[in-house]
JSON list of C-alpha atoms in Angstrom, two decimals:
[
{"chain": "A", "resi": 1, "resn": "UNK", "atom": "CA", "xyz": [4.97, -8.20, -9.68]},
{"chain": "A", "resi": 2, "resn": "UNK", "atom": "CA", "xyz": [4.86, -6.49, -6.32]},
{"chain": "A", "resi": 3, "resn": "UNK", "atom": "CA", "xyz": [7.80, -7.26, -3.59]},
{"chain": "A", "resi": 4, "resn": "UNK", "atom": "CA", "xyz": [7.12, -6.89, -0.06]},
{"chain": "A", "resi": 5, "resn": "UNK", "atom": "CA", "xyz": [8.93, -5.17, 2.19]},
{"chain": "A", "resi": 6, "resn": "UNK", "atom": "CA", "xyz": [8.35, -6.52, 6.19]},
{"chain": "A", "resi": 7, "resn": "UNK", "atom": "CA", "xyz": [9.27, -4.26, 8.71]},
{"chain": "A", "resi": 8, "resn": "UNK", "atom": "CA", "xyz": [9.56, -6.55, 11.56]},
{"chain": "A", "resi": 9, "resn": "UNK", "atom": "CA", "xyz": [10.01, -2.96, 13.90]},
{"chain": "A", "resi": 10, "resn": "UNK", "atom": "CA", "xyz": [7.06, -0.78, 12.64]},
{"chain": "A", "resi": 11, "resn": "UNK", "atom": "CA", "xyz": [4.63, -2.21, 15.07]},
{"chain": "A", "resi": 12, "resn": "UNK", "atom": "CA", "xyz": [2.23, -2.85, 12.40]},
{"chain": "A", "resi": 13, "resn": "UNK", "atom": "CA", "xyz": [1.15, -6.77, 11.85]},
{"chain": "A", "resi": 14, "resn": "UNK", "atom": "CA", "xyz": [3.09, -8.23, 8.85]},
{"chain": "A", "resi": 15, "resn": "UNK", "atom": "CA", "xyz": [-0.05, -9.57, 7.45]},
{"chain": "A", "resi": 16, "resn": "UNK", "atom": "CA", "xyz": [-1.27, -6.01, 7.76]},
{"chain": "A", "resi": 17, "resn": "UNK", "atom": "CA", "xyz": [1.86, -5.34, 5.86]},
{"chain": "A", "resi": 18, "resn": "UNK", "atom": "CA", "xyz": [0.88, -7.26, 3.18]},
{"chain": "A", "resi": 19, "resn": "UNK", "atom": "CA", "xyz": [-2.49, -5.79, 2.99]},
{"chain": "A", "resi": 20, "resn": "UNK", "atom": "CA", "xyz": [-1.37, -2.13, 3.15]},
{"chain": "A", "resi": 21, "resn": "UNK", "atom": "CA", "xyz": [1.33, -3.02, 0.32]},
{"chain": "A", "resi": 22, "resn": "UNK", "atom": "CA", "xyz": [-1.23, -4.77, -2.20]},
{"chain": "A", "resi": 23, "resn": "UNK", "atom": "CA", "xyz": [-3.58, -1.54, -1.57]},
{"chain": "A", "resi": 24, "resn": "UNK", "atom": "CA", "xyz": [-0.77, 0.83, -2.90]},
{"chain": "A", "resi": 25, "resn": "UNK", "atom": "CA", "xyz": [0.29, -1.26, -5.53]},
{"chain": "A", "resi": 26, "resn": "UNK", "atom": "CA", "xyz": [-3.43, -1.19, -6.75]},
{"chain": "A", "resi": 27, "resn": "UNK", "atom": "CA", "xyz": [-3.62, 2.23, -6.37]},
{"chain": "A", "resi": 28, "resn": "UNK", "atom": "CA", "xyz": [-0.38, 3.17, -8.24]},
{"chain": "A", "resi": 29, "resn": "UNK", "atom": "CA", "xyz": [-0.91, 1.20, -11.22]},
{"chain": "A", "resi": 30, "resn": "UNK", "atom": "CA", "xyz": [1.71, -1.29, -10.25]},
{"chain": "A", "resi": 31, "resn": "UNK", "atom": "CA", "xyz": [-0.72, -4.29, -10.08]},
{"chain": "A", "resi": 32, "resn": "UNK", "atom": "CA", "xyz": [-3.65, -4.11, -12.16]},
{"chain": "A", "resi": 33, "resn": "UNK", "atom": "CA", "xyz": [-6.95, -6.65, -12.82]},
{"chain": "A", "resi": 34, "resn": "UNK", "atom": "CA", "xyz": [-5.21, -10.09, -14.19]},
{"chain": "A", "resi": 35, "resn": "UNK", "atom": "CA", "xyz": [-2.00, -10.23, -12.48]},
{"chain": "A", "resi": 36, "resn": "UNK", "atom": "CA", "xyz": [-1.01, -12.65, -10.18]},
{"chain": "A", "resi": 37, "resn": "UNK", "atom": "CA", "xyz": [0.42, -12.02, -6.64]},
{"chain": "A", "resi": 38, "resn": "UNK", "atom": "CA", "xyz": [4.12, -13.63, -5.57]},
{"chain": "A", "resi": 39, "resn": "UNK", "atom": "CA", "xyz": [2.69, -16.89, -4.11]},
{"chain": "A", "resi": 40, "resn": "UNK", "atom": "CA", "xyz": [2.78, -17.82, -0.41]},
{"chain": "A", "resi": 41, "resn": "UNK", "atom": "CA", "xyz": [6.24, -19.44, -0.90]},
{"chain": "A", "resi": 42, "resn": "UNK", "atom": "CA", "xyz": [7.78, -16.50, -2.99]},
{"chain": "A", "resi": 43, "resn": "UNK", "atom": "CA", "xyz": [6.68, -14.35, -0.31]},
{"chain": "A", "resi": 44, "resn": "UNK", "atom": "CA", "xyz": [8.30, -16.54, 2.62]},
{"chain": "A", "resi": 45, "resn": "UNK", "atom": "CA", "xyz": [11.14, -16.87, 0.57]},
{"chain": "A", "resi": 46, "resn": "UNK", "atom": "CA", "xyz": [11.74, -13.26, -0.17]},
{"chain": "A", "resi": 47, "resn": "UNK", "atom": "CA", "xyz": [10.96, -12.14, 3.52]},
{"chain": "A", "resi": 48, "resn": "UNK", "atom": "CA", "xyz": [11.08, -15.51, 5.56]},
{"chain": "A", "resi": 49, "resn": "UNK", "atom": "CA", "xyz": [7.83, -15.59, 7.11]},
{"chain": "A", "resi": 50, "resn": "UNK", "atom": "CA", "xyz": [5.31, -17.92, 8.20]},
{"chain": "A", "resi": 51, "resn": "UNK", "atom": "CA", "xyz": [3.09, -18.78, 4.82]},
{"chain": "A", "resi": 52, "resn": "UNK", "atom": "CA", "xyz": [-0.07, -18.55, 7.00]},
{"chain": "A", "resi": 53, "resn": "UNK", "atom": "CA", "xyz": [0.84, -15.12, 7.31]},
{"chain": "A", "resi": 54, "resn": "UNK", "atom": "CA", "xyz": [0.87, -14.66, 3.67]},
{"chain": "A", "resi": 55, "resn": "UNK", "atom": "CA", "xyz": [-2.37, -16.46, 3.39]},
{"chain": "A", "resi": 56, "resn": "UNK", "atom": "CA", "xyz": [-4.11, -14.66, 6.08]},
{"chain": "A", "resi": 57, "resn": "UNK", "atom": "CA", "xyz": [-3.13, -11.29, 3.97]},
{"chain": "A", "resi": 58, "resn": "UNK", "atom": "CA", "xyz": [-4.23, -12.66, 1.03]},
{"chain": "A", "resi": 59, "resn": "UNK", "atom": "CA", "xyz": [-7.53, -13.99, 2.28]},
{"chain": "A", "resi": 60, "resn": "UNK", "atom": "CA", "xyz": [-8.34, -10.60, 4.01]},
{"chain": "A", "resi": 61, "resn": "UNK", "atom": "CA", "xyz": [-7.39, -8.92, 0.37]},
{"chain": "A", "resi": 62, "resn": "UNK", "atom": "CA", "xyz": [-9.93, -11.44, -1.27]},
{"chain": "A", "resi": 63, "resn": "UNK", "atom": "CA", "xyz": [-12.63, -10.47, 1.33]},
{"chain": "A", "resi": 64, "resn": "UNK", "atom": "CA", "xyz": [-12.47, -7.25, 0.50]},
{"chain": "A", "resi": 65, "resn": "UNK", "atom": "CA", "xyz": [-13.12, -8.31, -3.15]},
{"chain": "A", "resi": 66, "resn": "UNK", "atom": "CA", "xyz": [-9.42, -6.87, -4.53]},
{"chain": "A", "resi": 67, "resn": "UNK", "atom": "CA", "xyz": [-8.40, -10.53, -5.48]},
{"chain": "A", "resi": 68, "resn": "UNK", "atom": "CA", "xyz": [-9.46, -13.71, -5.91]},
{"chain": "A", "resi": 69, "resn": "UNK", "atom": "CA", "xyz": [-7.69, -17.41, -5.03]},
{"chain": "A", "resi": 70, "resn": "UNK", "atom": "CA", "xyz": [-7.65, -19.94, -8.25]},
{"chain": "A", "resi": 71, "resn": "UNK", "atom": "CA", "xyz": [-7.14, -23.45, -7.32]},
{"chain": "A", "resi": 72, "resn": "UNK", "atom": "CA", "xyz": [-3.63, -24.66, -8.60]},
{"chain": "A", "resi": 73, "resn": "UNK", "atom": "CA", "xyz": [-2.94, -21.23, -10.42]},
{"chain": "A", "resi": 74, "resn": "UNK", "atom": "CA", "xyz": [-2.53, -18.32, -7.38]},
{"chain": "A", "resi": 75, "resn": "UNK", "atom": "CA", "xyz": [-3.59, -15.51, -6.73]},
{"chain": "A", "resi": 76, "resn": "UNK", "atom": "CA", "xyz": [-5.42, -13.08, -8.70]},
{"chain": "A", "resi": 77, "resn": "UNK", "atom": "CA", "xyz": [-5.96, -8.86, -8.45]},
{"chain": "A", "resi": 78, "resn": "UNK", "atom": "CA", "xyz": [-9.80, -8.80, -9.82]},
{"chain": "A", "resi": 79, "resn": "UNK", "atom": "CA", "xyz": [-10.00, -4.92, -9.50]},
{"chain": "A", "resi": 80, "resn": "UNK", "atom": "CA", "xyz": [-7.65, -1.61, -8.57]},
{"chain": "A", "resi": 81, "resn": "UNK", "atom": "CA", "xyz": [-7.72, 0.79, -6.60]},
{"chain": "A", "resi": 82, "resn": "UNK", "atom": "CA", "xyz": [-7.22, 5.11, -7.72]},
{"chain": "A", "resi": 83, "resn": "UNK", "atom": "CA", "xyz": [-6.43, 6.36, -10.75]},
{"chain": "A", "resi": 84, "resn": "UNK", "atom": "CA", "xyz": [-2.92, 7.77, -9.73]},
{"chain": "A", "resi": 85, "resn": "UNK", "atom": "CA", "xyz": [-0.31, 6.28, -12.35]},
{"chain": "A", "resi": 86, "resn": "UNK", "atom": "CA", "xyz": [3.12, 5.57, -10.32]},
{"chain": "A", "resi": 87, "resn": "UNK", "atom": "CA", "xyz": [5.29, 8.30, -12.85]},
{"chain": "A", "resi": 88, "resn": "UNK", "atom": "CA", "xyz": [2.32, 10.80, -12.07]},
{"chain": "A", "resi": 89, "resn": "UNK", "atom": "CA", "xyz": [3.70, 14.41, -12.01]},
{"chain": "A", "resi": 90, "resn": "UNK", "atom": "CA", "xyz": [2.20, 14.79, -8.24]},
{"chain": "A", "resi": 91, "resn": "UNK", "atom": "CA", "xyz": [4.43, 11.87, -7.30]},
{"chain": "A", "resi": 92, "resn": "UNK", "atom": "CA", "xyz": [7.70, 13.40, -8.60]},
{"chain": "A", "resi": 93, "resn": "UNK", "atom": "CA", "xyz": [6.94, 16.49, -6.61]},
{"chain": "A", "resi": 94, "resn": "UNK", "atom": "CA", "xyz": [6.14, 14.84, -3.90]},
{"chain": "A", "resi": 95, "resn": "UNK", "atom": "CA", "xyz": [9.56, 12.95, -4.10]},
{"chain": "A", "resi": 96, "resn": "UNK", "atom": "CA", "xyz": [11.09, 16.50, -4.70]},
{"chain": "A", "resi": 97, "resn": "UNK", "atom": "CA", "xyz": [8.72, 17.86, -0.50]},
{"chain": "A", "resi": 98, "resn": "UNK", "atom": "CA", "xyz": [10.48, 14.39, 0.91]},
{"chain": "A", "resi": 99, "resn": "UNK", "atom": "CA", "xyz": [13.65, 15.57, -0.02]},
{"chain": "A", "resi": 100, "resn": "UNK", "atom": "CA", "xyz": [13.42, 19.19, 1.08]},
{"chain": "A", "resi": 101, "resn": "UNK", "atom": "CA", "xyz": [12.04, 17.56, 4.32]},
{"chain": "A", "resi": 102, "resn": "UNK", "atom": "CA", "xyz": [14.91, 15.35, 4.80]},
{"chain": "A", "resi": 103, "resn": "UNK", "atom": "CA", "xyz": [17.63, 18.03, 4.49]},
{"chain": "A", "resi": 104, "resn": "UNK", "atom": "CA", "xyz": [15.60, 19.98, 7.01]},
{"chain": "A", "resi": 105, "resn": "UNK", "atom": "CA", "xyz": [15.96, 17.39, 8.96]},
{"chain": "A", "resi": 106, "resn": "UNK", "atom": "CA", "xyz": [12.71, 15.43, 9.35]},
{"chain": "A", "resi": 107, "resn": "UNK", "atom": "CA", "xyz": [12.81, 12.03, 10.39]},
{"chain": "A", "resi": 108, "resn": "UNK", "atom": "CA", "xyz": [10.63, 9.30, 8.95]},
{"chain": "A", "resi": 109, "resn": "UNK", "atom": "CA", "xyz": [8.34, 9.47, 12.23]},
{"chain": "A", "resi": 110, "resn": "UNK", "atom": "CA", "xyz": [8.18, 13.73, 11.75]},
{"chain": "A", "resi": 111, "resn": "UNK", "atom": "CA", "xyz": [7.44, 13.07, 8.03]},
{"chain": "A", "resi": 112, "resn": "UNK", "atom": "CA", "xyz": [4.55, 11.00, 8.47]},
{"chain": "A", "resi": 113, "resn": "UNK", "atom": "CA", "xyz": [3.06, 12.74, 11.07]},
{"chain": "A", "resi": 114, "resn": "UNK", "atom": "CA", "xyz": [3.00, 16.11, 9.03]},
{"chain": "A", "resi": 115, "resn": "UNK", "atom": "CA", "xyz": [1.79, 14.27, 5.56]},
{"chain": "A", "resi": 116, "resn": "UNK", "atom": "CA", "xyz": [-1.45, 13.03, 7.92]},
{"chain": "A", "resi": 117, "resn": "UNK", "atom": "CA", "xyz": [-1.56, 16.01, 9.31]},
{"chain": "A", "resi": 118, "resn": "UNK", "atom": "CA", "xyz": [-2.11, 17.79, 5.81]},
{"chain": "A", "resi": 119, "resn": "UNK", "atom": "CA", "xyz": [-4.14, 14.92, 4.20]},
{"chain": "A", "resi": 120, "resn": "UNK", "atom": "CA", "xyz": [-6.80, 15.10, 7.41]},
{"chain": "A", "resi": 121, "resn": "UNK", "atom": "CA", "xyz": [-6.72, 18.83, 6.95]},
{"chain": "A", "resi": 122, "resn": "UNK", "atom": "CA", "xyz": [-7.63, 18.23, 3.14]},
{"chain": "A", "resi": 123, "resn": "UNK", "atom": "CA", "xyz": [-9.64, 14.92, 3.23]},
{"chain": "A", "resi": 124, "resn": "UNK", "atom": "CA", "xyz": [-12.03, 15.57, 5.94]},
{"chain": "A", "resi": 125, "resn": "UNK", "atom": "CA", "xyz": [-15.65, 13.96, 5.20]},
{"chain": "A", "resi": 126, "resn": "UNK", "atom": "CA", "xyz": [-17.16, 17.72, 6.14]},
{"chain": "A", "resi": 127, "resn": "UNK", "atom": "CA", "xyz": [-14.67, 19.23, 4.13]},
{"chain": "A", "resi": 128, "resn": "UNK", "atom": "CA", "xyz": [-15.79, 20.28, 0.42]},
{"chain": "A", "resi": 129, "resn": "UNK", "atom": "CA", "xyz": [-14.36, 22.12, -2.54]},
{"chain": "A", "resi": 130, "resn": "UNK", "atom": "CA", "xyz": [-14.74, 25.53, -2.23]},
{"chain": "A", "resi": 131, "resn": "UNK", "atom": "CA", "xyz": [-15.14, 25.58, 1.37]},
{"chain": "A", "resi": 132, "resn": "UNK", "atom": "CA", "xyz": [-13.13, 27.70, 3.62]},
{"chain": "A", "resi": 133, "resn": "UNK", "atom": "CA", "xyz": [-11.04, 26.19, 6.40]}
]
């Protein structure tokens, strides 16, 4: 089951949070179709927040088709997201970048910014394998 992790200083809405969280559980393998979300008072319990927050995350995840609400039972995931399994070799070297990046010094901020920086570079829409850049 995933845990959230609110961080009341990062600017970004908690719901939003929430969202973000589910999305790279999905994507990870760490929830999968069938499982059932924390409920809305296991989440305000674990992070004390307000439960419509919870259900305003949980109703945008739904929108987007990712879960779906059973009366009585929870919350549902319905489908995932990627194909990138959370022990994938990419992640452990990307753990191994992180910490070369930390000992250079890098804060979280300098991290981030470089990671987008590289995934824009590598992810554009006009960009396609085999094309220069």
């Amino acid at each position: 089951m995933v845990e959230y992790r609110i961080d009341r200083r990062s600017g970004v809405a908690t719901y939003v949070q929430i969202v973000q969280q589910t999305k790279q559980a999905l994507r990870l393998g760490l929830l999968e179709p069938g499982d059932r979300l924390p409920t809305a008072r296991e989440v305000v319990e674990a992070t004390a927040i307000n439960p419509n927050t919870v259900l305003k995350a949980y109703r945008e995840l739904e929108r987007e088709g990712l879960v779906e609400a059973r009366r009585g039972l929870g919350t549902f995931v319905r489908k995932s997201l990627g194909t990138t399994p959370a022990d994938s070799p990419l992640r452990a070297e990307l753990d191994a970048w992180a910490d070369r990046a930390r000992e250079a010094g890098l804060e979280r901020e300098d991290v981030a910014a470089l990671f987008t920086a590289v995934l824009d570079e590598h992810f554009r829409d006009d960009h396609r394998e085999g094309d220069e850049v």
